[in-house]
CSV table of C-alpha atoms in Angstrom, one decimal:
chain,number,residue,atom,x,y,z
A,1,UNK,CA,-85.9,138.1,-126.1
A,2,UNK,CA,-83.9,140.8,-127.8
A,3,UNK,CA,-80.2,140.5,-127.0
A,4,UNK,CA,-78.9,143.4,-125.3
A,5,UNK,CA,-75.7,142.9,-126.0
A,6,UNK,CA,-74.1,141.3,-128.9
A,7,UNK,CA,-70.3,140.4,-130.1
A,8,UNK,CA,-69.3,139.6,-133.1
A,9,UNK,CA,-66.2,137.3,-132.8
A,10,UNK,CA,-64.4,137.3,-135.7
A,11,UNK,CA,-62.6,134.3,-136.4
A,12,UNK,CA,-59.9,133.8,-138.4
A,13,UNK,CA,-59.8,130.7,-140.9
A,14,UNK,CA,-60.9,127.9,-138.7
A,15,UNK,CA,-59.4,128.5,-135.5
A,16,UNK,CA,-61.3,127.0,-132.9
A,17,UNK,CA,-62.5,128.9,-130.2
A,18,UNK,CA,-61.7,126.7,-127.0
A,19,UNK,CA,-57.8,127.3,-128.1
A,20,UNK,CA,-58.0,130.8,-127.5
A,21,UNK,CA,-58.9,131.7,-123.7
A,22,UNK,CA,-60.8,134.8,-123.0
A,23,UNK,CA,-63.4,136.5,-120.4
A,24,UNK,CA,-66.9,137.8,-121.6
A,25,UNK,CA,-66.2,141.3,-120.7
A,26,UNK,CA,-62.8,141.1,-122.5
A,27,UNK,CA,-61.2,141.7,-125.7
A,28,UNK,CA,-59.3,139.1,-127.0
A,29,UNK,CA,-55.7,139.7,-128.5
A,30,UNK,CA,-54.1,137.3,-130.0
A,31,UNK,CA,-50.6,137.2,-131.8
A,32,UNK,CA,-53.1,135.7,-135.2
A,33,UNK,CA,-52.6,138.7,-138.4
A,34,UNK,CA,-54.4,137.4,-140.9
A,35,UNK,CA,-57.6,139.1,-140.8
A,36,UNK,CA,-60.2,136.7,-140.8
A,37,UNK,CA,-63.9,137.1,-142.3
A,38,UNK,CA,-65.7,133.8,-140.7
A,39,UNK,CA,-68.1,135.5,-138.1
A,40,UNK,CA,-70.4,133.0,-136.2
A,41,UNK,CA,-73.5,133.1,-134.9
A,42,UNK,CA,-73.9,130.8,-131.8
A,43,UNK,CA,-77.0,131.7,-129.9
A,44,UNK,CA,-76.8,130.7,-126.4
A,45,UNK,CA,-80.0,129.2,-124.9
A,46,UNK,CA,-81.4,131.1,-122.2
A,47,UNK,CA,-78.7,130.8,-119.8
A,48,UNK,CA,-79.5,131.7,-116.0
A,49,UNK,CA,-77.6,135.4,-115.6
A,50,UNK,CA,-76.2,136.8,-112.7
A,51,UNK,CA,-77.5,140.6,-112.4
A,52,UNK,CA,-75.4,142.5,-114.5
A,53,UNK,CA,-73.9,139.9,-117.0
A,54,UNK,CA,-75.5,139.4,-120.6
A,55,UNK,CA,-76.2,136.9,-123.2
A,56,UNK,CA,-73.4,136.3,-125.7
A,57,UNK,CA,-74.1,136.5,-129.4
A,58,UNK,CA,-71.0,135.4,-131.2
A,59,UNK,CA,-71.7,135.8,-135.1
A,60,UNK,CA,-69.8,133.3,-137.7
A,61,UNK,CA,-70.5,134.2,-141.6
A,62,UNK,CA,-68.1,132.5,-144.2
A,63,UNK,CA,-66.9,135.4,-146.5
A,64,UNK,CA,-66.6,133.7,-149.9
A,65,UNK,CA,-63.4,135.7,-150.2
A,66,UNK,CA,-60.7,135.2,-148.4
A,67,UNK,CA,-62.0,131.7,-147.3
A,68,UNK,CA,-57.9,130.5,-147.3
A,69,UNK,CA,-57.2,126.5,-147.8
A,70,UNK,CA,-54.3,126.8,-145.7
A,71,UNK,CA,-54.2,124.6,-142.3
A,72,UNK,CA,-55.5,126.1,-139.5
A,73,UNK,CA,-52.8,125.2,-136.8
A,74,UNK,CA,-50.2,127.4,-137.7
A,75,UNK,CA,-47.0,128.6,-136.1
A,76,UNK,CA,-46.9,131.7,-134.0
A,77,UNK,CA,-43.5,132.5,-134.7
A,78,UNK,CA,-42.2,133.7,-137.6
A,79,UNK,CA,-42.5,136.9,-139.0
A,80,UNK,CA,-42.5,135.7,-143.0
A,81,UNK,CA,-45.4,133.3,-142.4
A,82,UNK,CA,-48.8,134.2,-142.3
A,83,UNK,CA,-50.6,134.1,-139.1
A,84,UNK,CA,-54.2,134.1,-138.3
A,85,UNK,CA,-55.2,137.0,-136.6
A,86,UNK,CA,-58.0,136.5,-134.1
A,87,UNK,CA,-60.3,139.9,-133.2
A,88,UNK,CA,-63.1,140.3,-131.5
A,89,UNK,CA,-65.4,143.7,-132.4
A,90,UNK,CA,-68.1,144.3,-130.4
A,91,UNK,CA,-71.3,145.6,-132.1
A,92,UNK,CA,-73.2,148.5,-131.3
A,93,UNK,CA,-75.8,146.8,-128.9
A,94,UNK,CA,-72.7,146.7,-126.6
A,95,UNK,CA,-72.8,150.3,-126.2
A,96,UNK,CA,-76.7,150.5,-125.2
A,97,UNK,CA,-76.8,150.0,-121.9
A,98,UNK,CA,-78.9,147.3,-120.2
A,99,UNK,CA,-82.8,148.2,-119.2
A,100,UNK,CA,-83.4,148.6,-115.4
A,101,UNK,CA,-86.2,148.0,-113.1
A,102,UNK,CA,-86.6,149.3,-110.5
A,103,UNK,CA,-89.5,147.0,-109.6
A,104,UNK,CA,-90.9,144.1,-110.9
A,105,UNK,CA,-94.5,142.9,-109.9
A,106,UNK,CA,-96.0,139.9,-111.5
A,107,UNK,CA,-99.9,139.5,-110.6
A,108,UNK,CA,-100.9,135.7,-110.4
A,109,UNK,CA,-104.3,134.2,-109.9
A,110,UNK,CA,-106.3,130.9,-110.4
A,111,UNK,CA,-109.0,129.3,-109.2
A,112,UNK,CA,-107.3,126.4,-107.0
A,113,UNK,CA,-105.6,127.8,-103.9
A,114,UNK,CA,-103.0,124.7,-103.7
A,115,UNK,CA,-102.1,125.6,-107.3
A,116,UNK,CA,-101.2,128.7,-106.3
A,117,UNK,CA,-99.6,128.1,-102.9
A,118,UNK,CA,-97.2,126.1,-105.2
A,119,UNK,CA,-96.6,128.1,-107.7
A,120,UNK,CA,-95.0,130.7,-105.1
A,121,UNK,CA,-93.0,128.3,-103.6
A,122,UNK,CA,-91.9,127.6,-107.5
A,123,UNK,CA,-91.8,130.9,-107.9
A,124,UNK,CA,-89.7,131.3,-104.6
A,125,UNK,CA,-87.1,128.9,-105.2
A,126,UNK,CA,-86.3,130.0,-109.0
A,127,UNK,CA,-85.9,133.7,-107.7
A,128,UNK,CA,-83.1,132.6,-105.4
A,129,UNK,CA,-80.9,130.0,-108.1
A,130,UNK,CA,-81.2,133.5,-110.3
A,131,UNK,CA,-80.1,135.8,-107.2
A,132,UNK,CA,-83.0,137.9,-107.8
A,133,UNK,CA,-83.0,140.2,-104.8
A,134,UNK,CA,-86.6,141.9,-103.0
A,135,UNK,CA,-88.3,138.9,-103.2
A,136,UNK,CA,-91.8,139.7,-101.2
A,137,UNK,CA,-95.1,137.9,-101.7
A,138,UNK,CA,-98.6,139.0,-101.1
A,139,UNK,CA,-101.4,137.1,-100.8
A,140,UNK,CA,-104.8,139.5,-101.6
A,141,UNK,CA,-108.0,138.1,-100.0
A,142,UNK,CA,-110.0,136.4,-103.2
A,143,UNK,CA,-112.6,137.5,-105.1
A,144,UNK,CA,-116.0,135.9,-105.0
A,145,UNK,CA,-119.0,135.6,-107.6
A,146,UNK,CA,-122.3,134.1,-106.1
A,147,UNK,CA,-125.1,133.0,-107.8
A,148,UNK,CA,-128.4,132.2,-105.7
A,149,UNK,CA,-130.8,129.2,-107.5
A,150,UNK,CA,-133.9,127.7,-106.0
A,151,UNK,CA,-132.8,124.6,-104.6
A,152,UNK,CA,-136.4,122.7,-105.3
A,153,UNK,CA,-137.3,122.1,-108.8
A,154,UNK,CA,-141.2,122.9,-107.3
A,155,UNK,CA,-142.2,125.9,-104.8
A,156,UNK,CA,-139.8,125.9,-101.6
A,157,UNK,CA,-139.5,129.3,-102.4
A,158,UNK,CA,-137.7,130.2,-99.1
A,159,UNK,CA,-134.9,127.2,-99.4
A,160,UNK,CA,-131.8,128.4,-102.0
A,161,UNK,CA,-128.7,126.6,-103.1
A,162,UNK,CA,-125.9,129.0,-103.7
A,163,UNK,CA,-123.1,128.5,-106.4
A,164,UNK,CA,-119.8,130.4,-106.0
A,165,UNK,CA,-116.8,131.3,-108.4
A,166,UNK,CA,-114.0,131.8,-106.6
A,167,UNK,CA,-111.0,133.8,-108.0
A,168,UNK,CA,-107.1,133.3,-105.8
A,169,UNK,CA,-104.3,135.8,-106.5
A,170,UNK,CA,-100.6,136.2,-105.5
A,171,UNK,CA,-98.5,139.2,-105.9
A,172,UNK,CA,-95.2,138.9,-105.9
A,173,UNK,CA,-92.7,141.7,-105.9
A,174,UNK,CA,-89.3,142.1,-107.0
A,175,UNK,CA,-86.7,145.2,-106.5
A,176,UNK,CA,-84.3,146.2,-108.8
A,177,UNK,CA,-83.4,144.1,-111.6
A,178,UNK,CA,-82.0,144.1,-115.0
A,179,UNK,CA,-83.5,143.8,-118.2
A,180,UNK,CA,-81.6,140.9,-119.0
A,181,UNK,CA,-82.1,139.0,-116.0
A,182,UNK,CA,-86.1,139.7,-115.8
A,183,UNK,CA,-86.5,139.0,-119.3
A,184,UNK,CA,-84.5,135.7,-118.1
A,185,UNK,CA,-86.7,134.7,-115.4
A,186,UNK,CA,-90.1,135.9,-116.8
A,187,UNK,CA,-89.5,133.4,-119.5
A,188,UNK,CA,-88.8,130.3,-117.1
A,189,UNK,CA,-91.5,131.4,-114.7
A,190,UNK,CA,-94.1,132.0,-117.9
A,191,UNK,CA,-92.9,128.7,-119.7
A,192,UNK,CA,-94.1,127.1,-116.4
A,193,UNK,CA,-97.4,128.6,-115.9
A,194,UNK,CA,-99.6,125.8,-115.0
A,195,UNK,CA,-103.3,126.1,-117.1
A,196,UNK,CA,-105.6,127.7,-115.4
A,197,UNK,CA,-103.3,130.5,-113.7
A,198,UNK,CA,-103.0,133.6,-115.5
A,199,UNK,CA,-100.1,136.1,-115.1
A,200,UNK,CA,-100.2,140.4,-115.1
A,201,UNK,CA,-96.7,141.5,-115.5
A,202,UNK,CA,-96.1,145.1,-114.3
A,203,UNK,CA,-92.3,146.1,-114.6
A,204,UNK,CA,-91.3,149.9,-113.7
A,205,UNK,CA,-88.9,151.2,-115.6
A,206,UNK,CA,-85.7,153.2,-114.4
A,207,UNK,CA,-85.0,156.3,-117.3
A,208,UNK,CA,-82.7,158.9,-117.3
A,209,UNK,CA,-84.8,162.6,-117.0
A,210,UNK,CA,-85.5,163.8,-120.3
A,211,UNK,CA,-83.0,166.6,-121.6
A,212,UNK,CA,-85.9,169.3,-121.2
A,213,UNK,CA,-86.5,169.1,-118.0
A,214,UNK,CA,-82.7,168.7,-116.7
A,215,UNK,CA,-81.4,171.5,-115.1
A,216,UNK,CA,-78.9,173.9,-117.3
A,217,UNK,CA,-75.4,173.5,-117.3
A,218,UNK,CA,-73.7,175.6,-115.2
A,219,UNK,CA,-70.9,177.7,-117.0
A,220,UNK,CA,-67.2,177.2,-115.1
A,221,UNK,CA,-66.4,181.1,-116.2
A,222,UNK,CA,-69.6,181.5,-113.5
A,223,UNK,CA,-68.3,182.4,-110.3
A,224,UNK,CA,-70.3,182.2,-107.1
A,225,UNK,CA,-70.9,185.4,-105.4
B,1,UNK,CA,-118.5,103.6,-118.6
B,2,UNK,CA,-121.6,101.3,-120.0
B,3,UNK,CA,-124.4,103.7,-119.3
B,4,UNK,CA,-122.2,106.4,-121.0
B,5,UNK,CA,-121.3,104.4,-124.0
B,6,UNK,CA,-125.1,103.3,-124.4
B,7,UNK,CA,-125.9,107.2,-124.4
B,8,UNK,CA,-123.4,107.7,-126.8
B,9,UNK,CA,-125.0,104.9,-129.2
B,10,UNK,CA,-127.9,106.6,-128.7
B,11,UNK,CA,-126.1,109.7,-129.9
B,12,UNK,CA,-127.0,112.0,-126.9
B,13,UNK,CA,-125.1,114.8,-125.4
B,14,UNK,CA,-122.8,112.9,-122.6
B,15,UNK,CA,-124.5,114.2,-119.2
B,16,UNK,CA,-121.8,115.1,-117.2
B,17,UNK,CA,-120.4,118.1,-119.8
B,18,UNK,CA,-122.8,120.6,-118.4
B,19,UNK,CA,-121.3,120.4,-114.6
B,20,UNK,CA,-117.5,119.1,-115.5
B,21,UNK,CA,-116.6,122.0,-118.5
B,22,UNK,CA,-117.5,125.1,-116.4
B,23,UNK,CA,-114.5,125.8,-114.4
B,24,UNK,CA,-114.2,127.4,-111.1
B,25,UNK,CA,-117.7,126.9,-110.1
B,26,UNK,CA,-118.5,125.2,-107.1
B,27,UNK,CA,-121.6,124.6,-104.5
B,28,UNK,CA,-121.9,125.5,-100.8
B,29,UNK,CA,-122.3,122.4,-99.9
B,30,UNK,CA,-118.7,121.6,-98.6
B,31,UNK,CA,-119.9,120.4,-94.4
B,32,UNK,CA,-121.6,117.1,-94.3
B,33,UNK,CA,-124.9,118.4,-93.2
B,34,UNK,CA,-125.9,120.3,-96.2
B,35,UNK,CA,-124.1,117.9,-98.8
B,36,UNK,CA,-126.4,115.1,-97.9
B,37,UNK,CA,-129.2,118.0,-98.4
B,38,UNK,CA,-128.2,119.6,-101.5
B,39,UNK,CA,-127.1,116.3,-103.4
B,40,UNK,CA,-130.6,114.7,-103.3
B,41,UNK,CA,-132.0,117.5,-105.4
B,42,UNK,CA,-129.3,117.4,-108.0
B,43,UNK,CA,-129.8,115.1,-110.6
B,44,UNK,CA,-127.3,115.4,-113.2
B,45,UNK,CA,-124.6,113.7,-113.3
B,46,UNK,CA,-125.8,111.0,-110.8
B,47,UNK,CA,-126.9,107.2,-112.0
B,48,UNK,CA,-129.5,105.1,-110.3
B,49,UNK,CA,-127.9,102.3,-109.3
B,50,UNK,CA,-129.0,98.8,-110.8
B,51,UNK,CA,-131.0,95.4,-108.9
B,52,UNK,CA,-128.0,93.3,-110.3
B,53,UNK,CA,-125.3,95.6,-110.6
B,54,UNK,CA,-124.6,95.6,-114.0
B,55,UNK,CA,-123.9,99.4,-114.8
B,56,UNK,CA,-120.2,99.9,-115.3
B,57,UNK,CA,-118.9,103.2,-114.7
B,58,UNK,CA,-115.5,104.8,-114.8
B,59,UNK,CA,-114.5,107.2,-111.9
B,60,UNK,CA,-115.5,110.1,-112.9
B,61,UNK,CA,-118.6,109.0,-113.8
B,62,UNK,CA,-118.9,107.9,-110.7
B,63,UNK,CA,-118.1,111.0,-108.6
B,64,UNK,CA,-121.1,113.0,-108.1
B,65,UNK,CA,-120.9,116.7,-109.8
B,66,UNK,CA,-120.7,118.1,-106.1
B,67,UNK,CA,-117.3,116.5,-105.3
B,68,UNK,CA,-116.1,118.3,-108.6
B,69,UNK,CA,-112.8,119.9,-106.9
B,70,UNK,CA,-112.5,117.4,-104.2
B,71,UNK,CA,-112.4,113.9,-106.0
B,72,UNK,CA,-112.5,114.9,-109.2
B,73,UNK,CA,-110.8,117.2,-111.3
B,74,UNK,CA,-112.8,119.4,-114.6
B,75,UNK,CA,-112.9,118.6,-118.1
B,76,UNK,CA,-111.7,121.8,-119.5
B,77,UNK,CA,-108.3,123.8,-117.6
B,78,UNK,CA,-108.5,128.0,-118.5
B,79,UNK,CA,-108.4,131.4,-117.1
B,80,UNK,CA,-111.6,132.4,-119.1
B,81,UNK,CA,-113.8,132.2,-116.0
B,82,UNK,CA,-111.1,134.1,-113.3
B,83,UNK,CA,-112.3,137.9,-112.8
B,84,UNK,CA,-111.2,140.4,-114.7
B,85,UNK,CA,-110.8,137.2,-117.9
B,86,UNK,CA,-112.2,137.6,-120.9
B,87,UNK,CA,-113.7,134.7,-123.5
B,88,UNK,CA,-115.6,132.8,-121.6
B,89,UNK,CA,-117.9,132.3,-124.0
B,90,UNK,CA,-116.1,131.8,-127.1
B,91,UNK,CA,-113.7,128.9,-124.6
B,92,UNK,CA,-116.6,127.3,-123.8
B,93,UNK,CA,-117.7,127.2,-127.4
B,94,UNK,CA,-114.7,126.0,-128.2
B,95,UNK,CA,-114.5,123.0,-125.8
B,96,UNK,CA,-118.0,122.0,-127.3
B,97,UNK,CA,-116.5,121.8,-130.8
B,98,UNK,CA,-113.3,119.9,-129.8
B,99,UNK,CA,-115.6,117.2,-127.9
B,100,UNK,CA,-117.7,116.8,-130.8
B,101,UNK,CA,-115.3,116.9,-133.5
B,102,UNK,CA,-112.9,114.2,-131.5
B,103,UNK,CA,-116.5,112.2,-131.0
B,104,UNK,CA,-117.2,112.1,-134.5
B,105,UNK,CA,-113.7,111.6,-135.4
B,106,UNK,CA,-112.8,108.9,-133.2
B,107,UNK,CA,-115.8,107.6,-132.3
B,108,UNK,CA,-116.4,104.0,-130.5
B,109,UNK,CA,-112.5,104.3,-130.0
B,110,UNK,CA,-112.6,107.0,-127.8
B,111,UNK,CA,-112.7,105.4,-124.0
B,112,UNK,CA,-112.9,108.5,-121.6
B,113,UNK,CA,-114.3,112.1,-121.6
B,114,UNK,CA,-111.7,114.5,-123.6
B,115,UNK,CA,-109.5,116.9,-121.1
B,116,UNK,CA,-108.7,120.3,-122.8
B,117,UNK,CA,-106.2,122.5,-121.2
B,118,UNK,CA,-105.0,125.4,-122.5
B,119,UNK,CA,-101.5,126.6,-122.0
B,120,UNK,CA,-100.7,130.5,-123.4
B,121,UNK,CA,-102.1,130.2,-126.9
B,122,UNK,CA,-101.8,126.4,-127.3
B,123,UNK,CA,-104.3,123.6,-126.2
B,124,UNK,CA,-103.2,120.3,-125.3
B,125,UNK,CA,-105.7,117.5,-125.5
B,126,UNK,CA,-106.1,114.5,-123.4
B,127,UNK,CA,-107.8,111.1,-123.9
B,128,UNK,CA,-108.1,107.5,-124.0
B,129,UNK,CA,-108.4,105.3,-126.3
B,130,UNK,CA,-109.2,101.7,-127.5
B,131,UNK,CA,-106.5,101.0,-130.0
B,132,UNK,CA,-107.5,98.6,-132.7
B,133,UNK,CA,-104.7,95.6,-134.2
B,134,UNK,CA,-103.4,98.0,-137.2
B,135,UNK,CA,-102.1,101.3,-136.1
B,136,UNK,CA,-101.7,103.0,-138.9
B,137,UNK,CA,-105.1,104.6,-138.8
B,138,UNK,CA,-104.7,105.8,-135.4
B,139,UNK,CA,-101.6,107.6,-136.7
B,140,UNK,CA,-103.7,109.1,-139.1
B,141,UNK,CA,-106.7,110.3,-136.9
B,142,UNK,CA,-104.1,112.1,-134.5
B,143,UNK,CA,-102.7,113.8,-137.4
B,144,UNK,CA,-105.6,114.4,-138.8
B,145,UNK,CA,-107.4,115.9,-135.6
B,146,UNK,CA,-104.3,118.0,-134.6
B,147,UNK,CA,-104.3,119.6,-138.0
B,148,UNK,CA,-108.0,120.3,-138.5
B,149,UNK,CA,-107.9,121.2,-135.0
B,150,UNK,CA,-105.0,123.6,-135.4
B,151,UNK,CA,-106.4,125.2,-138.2
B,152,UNK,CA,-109.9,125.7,-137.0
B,153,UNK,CA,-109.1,127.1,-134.0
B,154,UNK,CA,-106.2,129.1,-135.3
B,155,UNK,CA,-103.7,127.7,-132.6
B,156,UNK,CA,-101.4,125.1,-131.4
B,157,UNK,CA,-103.4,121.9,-130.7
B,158,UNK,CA,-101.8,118.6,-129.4
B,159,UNK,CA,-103.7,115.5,-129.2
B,160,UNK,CA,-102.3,113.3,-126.6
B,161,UNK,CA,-103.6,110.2,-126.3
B,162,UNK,CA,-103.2,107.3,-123.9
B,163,UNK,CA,-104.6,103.6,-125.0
B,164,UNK,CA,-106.5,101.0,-122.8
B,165,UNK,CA,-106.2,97.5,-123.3
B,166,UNK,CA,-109.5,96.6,-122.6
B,167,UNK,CA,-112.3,98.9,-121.7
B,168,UNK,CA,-112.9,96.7,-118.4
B,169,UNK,CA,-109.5,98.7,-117.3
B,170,UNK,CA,-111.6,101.8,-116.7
B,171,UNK,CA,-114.4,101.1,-114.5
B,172,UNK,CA,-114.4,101.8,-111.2
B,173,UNK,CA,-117.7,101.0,-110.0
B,174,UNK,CA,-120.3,98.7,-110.8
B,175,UNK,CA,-124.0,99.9,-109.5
């Protein structure tokens, strides 16, 4: 899954992180100055996202330069002394904006109907611990094969025995989600996929109108008439 | 279990692959009426039963290839024979090989048919065996099949394998 978002902490010396406080959406300021080149890169595992909110990808790299000896608990105070400086720059994913679906519809379909009819409740369940919203399942009619043998090895021509492959499907639909959180969920519902069930993912994806075919700009020297 | 492992010295082809590895296909015969019509003309699968009782079989030896679905489950778990699935063929092929290379590889230590299920592009393999006093060997066949395996099929394999005490532990039925 490619992050759609990514910061890039920048920590100074070896500050810990849990000293500082700060909220994802945030910058962080701190009274630190020393500018810092340790960048870390801490890759959360797939953590279960509300709509909207993104994975973190805090980068730590050890700059052979100013890798200072000093202590790392230092005094804020003091003008003279040298304080670490704690920033946080975002990178440029943080300014490309998250993927949106409109709708979501993930074709499942096995052979074994109690495979299925558990899957959807599986299905069900992890949709609502993610708040995914538009939840709706259909249940097409299944799909037959049949095959017609003699069922004598000798004549009996009129007597057959019929063999059958039967193929189950679910359709479940889901209204407007983000990219993150669908990419989130596909995972944990794919990673779960019992053998034997295979999986069509359609997603429909929201995009702005291209710039040829949006309306001209309308001059404010125009007056209406 | 002993009219199997007496095939097996034999070196034939164990009887129930044929009905057990195709997946998703099932008979008409589901009410009473037309089971007890339809089994007595189906002979694979099925064992005559003994004067003394003195054939051993394991369970699913001893279902009959017509509860396949009911009381007993396949040999081989994949999509390849849903509609609209490709590879049926080259799965099935496949699923041949893997029982034939595990049979020659494991031999009188393998105590029950091979499951194969396959699980996105990985295939997990299930089976028992008879473990033997030293088990460094056995370390070595797992390793050894999963490798082979892994690089003859060109994906994931994982040999998972469960040991009997005895081989009396898996018979069901004596007929």
């Amino acid at each position: 899954m490619a992050a759609s978002c990514g910061r890039i902490f920048r920590v100074l010396n070896n500050i810990s992180i849990s000293q500082t406080s700060f909220n994802l959406s945030g910058r962080i300021r701190s009274s630190y100055s020393k500018r810092c080149t340790l960048q870390q890169i801490n890759r959360t595992s797939p953590s279960l996202l509300v709509e909207g909110q993104r994975r973190c990808m805090t980068t730590l790299q050890a700059d052979d330069k100013n890798i200072p000896h000093e202590h790392p608990q230092k005094d804020i105070q003091g003008g003279d002394q040298e304080v670490l400086k704690l920033e946080i720059d975002t990178t440029e994913d943080e300014d490309i904006p998250d993927v949106l679906y409109s709708h979501l519809c993930i074709e499942v379909k096995g052979h074994d109907i109690a495979v299925l009819d558990s899957y959807e409740k599986f299905v069900q369940l992890a949709s609502k611990c993610l708040g995914l919203t538009g939840y709706s399942v259909k249940r097409p009619k299944y799909d037959v094969l049949r095959r017609s043998l003699l069922r004598s090895v000798h004549i009996f021509k009129k007597h057959y025995v019929q063999y059958e492959q039967r193929t189950y499907y679910r359709v479940f639909n889901f209204t407007r989600t983000t990219g993150s959180t669908a990419d989130t969920f596909l995972e944990y519902i794919q990673r779960n996929l019992p053998e034997g069930v295979a999986m069509k993912v359609t997603k429909h994806r929201l995009e702005a109108l291209p710039d040829h075919l949006k309306p001209p700009k309308q001059k404010e020297s125009i007056s209406d008439s | 279990m002993a009219a199997l492992m007496t095939l097996r010295k034999l070196g034939s082809f164990p009887l129930t692959i044929p009905y057990v590895a195709l997946r998703g296909i099932s008979t008409t015969c589901t009410n009473a009426a037309s089971v007890n019509k339809n089994r007595l003309h189906v002979r694979v699968g099925r064992f005559k039963p003994s004067k003394d009782k003195s054939i051993a079989l394991t369970y699913d030896e001893s279902k009959p290839p017509y509860k396949i679905g009911l009381e007993k489950a396949w040999n081989s778990w994949n999509t390849s024979n849903l509609k609209g699935e490709t590879r049926m063929s080259e799965t099935l092929t496949d699923d041949v090989f893997i029982q034939n290379f595990l049979k020659g590889t494991w031999g009188l230590m393998q105590a029950s048919d091979v499951v194969i299920k396959r699980r996105h592009n990985m295939i997990h393999i299930f089976m028992h065996i008879l473990p033997k006093r030293d088990l460094q060997p056995i370390y070595f066949l797992l390793g050894y099949s999963e490798e082979l395996l892994s690089s003859l099929l060109k994906c994931p394999v994982k040999l998972e394998l469960q040991s009997v005490q005895k081989p009396r532990d898996l018979i069901f039925k004596y007929i």
